[in-house]
Coordinates of C-alpha atoms in Angstrom, one line a residue:
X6 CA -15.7 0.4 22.5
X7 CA -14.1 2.2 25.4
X8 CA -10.9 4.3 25.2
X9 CA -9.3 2.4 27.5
X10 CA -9.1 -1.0 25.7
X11 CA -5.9 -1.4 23.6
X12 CA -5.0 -4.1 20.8
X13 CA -1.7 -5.7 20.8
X14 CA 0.2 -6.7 17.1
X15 CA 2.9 -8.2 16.8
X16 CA 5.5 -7.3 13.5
X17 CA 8.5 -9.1 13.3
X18 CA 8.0 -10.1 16.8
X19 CA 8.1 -6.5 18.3
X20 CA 4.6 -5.5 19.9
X21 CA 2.8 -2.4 18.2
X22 CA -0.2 -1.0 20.5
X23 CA -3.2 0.6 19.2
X24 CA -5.6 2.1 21.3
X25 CA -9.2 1.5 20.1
X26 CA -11.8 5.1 20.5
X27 CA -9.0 7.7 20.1
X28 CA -8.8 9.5 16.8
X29 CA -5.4 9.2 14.5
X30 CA -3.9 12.6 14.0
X31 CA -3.8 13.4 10.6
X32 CA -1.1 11.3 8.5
X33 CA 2.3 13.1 7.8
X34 CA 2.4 14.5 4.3
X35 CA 5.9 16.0 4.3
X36 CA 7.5 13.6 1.5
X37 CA 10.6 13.8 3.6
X38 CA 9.5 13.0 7.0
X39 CA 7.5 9.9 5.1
X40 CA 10.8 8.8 3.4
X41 CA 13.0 9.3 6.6
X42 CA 10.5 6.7 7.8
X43 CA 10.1 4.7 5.2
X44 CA 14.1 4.3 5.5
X45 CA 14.3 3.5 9.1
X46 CA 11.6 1.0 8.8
X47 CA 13.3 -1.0 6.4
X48 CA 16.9 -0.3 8.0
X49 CA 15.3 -1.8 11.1
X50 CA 13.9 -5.4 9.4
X51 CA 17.2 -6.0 7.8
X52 CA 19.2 -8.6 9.8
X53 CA 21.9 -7.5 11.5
X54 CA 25.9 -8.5 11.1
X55 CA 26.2 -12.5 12.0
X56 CA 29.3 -10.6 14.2
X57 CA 26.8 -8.4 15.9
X58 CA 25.7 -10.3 18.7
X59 CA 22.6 -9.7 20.8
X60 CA 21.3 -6.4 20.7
X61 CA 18.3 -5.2 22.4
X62 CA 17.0 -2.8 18.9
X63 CA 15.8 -4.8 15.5
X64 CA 18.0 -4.6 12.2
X65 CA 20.6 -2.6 10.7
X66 CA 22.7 0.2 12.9
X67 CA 22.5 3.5 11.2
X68 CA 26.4 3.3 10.5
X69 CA 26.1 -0.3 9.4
X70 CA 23.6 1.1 6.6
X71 CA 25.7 3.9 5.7
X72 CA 29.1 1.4 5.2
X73 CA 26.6 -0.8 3.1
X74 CA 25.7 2.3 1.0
X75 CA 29.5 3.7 1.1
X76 CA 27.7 7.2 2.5
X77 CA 28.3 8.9 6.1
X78 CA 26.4 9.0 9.0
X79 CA 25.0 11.8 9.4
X80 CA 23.9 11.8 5.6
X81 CA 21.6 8.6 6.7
X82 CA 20.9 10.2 10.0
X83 CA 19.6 13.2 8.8
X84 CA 17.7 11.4 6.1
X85 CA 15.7 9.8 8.4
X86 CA 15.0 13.0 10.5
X87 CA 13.1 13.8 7.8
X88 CA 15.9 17.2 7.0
X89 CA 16.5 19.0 3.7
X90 CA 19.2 16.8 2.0
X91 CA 20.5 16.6 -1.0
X92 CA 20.2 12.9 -2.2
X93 CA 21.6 12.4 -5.6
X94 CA 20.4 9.4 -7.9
X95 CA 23.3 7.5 -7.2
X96 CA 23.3 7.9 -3.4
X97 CA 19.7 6.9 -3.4
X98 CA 20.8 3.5 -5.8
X99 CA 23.3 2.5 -3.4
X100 CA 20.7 2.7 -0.6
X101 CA 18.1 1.1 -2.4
X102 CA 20.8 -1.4 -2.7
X103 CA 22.1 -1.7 0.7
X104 CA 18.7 -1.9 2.0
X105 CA 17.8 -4.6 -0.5
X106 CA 14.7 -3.1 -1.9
X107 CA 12.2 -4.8 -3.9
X108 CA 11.5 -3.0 -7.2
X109 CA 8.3 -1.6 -5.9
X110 CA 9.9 -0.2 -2.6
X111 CA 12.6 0.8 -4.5
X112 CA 10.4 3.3 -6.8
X113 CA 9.3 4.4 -4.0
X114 CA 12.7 5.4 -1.8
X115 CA 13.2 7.5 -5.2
X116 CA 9.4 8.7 -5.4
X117 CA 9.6 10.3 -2.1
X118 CA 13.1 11.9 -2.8
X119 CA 11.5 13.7 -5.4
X120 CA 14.5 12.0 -8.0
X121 CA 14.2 9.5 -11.1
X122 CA 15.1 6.3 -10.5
X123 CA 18.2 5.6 -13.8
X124 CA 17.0 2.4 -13.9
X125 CA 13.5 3.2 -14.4
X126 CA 11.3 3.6 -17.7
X127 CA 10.2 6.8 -19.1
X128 CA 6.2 7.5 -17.7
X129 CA 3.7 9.3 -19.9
X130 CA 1.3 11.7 -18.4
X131 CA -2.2 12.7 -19.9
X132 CA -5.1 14.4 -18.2
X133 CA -8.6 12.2 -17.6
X134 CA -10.1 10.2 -20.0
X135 CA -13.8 10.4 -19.6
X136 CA -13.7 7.4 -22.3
X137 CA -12.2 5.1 -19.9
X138 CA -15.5 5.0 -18.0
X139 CA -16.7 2.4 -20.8
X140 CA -13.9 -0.2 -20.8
X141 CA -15.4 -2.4 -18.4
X142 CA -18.7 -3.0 -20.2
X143 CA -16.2 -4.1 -23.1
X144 CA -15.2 -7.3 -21.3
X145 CA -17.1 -10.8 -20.4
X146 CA -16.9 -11.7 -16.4
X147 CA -16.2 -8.9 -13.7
X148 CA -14.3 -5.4 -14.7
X149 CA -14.4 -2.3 -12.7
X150 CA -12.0 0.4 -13.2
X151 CA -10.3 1.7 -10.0
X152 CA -8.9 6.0 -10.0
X153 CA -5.5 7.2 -8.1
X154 CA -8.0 6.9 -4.6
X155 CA -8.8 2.7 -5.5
X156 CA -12.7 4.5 -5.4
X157 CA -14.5 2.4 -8.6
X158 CA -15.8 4.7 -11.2
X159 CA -17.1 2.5 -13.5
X160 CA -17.9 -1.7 -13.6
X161 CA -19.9 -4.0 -15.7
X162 CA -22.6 -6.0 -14.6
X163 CA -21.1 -9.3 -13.8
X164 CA -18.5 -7.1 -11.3
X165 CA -21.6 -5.8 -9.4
X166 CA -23.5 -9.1 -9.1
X167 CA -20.0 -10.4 -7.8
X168 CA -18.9 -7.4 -5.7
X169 CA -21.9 -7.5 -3.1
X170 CA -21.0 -4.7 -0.5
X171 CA -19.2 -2.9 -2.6
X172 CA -20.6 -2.7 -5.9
X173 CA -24.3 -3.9 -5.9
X174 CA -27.1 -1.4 -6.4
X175 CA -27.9 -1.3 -2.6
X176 CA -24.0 0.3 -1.6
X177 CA -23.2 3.8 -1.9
X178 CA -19.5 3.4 -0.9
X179 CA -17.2 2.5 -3.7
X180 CA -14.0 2.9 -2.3
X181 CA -12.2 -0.8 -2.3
X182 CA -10.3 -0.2 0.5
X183 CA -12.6 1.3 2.5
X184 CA -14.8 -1.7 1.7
X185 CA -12.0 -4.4 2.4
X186 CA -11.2 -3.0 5.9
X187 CA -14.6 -1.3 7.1
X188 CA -17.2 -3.7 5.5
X189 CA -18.0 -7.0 7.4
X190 CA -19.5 -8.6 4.3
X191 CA -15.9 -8.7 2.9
X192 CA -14.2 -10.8 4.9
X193 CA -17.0 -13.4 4.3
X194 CA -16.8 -12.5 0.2
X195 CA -13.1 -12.6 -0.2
X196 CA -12.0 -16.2 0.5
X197 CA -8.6 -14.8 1.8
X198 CA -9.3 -11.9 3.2
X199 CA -6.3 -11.5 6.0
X200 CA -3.7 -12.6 2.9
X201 CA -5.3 -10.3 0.5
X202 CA -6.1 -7.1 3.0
X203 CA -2.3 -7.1 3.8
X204 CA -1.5 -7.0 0.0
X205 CA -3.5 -4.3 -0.9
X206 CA -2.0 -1.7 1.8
X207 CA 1.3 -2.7 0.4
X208 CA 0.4 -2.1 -3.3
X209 CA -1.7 1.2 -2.1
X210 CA 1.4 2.3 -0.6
X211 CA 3.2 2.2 -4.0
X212 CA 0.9 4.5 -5.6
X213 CA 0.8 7.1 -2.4
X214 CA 4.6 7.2 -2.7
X215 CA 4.3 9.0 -6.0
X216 CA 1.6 11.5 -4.8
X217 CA 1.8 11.6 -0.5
X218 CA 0.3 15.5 -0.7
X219 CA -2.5 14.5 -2.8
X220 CA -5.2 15.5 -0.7
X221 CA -8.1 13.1 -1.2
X222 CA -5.2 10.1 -0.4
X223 CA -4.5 11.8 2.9
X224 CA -8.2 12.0 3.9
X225 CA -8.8 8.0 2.9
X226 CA -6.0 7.2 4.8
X227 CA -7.2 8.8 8.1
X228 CA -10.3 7.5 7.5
X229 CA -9.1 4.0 7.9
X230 CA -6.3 4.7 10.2
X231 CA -8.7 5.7 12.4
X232 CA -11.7 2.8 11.6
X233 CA -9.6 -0.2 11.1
X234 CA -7.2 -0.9 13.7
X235 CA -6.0 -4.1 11.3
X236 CA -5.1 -1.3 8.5
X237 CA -3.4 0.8 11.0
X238 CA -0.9 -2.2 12.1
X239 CA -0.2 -2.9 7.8
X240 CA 0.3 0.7 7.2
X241 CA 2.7 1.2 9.9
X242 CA 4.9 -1.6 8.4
X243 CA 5.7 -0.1 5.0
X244 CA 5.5 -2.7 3.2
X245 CA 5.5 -2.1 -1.0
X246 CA 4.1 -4.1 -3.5
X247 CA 3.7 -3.4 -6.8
X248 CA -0.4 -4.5 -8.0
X249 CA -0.2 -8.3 -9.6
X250 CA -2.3 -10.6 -10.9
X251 CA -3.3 -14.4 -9.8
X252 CA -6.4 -16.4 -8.9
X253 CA -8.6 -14.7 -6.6
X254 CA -11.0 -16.9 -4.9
X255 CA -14.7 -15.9 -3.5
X256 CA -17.5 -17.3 -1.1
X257 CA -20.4 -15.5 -2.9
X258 CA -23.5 -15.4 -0.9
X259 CA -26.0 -16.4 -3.5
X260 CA -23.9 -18.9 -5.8
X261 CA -21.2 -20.3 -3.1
X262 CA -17.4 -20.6 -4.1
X263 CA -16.0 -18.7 -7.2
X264 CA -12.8 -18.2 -8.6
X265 CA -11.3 -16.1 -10.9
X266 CA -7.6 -15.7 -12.8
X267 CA -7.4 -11.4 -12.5
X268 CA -5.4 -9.1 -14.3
X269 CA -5.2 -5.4 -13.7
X270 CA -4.4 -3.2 -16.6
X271 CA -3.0 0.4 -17.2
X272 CA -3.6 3.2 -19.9
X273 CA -0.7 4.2 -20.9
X274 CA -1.9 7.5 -21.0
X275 CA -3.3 7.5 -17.4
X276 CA -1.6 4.8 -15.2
X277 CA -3.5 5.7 -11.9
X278 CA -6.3 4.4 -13.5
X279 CA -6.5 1.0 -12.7
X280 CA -8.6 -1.3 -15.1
X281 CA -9.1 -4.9 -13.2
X282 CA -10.7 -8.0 -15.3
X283 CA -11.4 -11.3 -13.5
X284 CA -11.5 -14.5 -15.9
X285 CA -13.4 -17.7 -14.4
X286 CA -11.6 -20.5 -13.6
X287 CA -12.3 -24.2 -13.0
X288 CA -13.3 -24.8 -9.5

């Protein structure tokens, strides 16, 4: 494709432009710099004041934010020019607040700030279980279990005869996201592809919030920023989810429509490990 062609999204009715052959620079991996963005994103899809009249910018003036939050200016003005802070818990509550964040996009304002969220549970932390790498073959219909990258290290037999692309004998990549944005065959597989491509970036984003240094995140995320233009355009919008359940539906090459009630589950002792079961359901 040449250089000179660009794409044109639209998100929340402003244009973003993407140009298609040139290379992403490599993704920003300061924790602050991501959360001064991740703040001015969602400052900016807020609606503003009924009083405020037209205004040629989207969302929420800086100082409109920082009333909301009862916090100055400058504290939000430098937070979003990614400078060394200090945020405090209960500054970072009020924003979460004033900024109306879902719980998911709310553990990760506090992730990136480097602070505990009051409201949230106590975490364990373990190292690897090589163990793990059997659950799958423990359950009837389609289990794979997914590590902190969303690459599948381990899956039963009914998950590969579903999964073709991705987790069939003749694929080497394993990644799920990779596969979801880079492989053709899944937007024929996945009955809802656009729907269920836009979730996962959101619910990806919630576990890169807790780790946005970890290298082998960093080098995924290039990787698609720079092969899927339609990856690019979700990412930029910061959207957080946190990973649910519900029917998944699929067009299966070999055995037509299939659909399946799924349910990811977490070790307690290793909650980046993701272990995903689908149950059949009635077509």
């Amino acid at each position: 494709m040449d250089n000179g062609i660009l794409f044109l999204h639209l998100y929340n009715g402003y244009k973003m432009t993407i140009y298609a052959g040139i290379k992403y620079a490599m993704i920003e991996s300061n924790p602050r710099r991501i959360l001064g963005t991740f703040i001015r994103t969602h400052r900016e899809c807020l609606p503003p004041p009924k009083t405020a009249g037209r205004r040629r910018t989207p969302g929420l003036r800086r100082e409109e934010l920082a009333e909301a939050a009862g916090v100055s200016v400058t504290w939000i003005t430098w937070l979003e020019q990614g400078r060394d802070v200090a945020a405090s818990a209960a500054a970072l509550t009020r924003l979460a607040d004033a900024l109306r964040l879902a719980p998911a996009e709310r553990a990760s304002l506090f992730d990136l700030a480097g602070k505990r969220d009051p409201a949230a549970p106590a975490e364990a932390q373990a190292d690897l279980l090589p163990e793990l790498l059997t659950l799958p073959t423990l359950f009837a219909g389609p289990a794979y279990l997914l590590d902190r990258t969303w690459t599948a290290r381990a899956w039963n037999t009914d998950a590969a005869k579903l999964f073709t692309g991705w987790l069939d004998e003749a694929t080497k990549e394993r990644n799920l996201l990779q596969f979801v944005f880079l492989c053709p065959s899944a937007k024929l597989l996945i009955a809802d592809w656009p729907e269920r491509a836009r979730r996962l970036v959101a619910e990806f984003r919630a576990d890169y919030s807790r780790r946005p240094q970890d290298a082998a995140m960093q080098a995924l995320i290039d990787d698609l920023l720079a092969g899927s233009p339609l990856f690019a355009q979700h990412w930029r919008e910061q959207a957080v989810l946190n990973r649910e359940g519900g029917e998944r539906r699929f067009n299966h090459p070999l055995h037509g429509p299939q659909c399946f009630l799924q349910t990811t589950l977490l070790v307690a002792l290793q909650p980046e490990c993701k272990l995903v079961c689908l149950a059949a359901m009635e077509k």
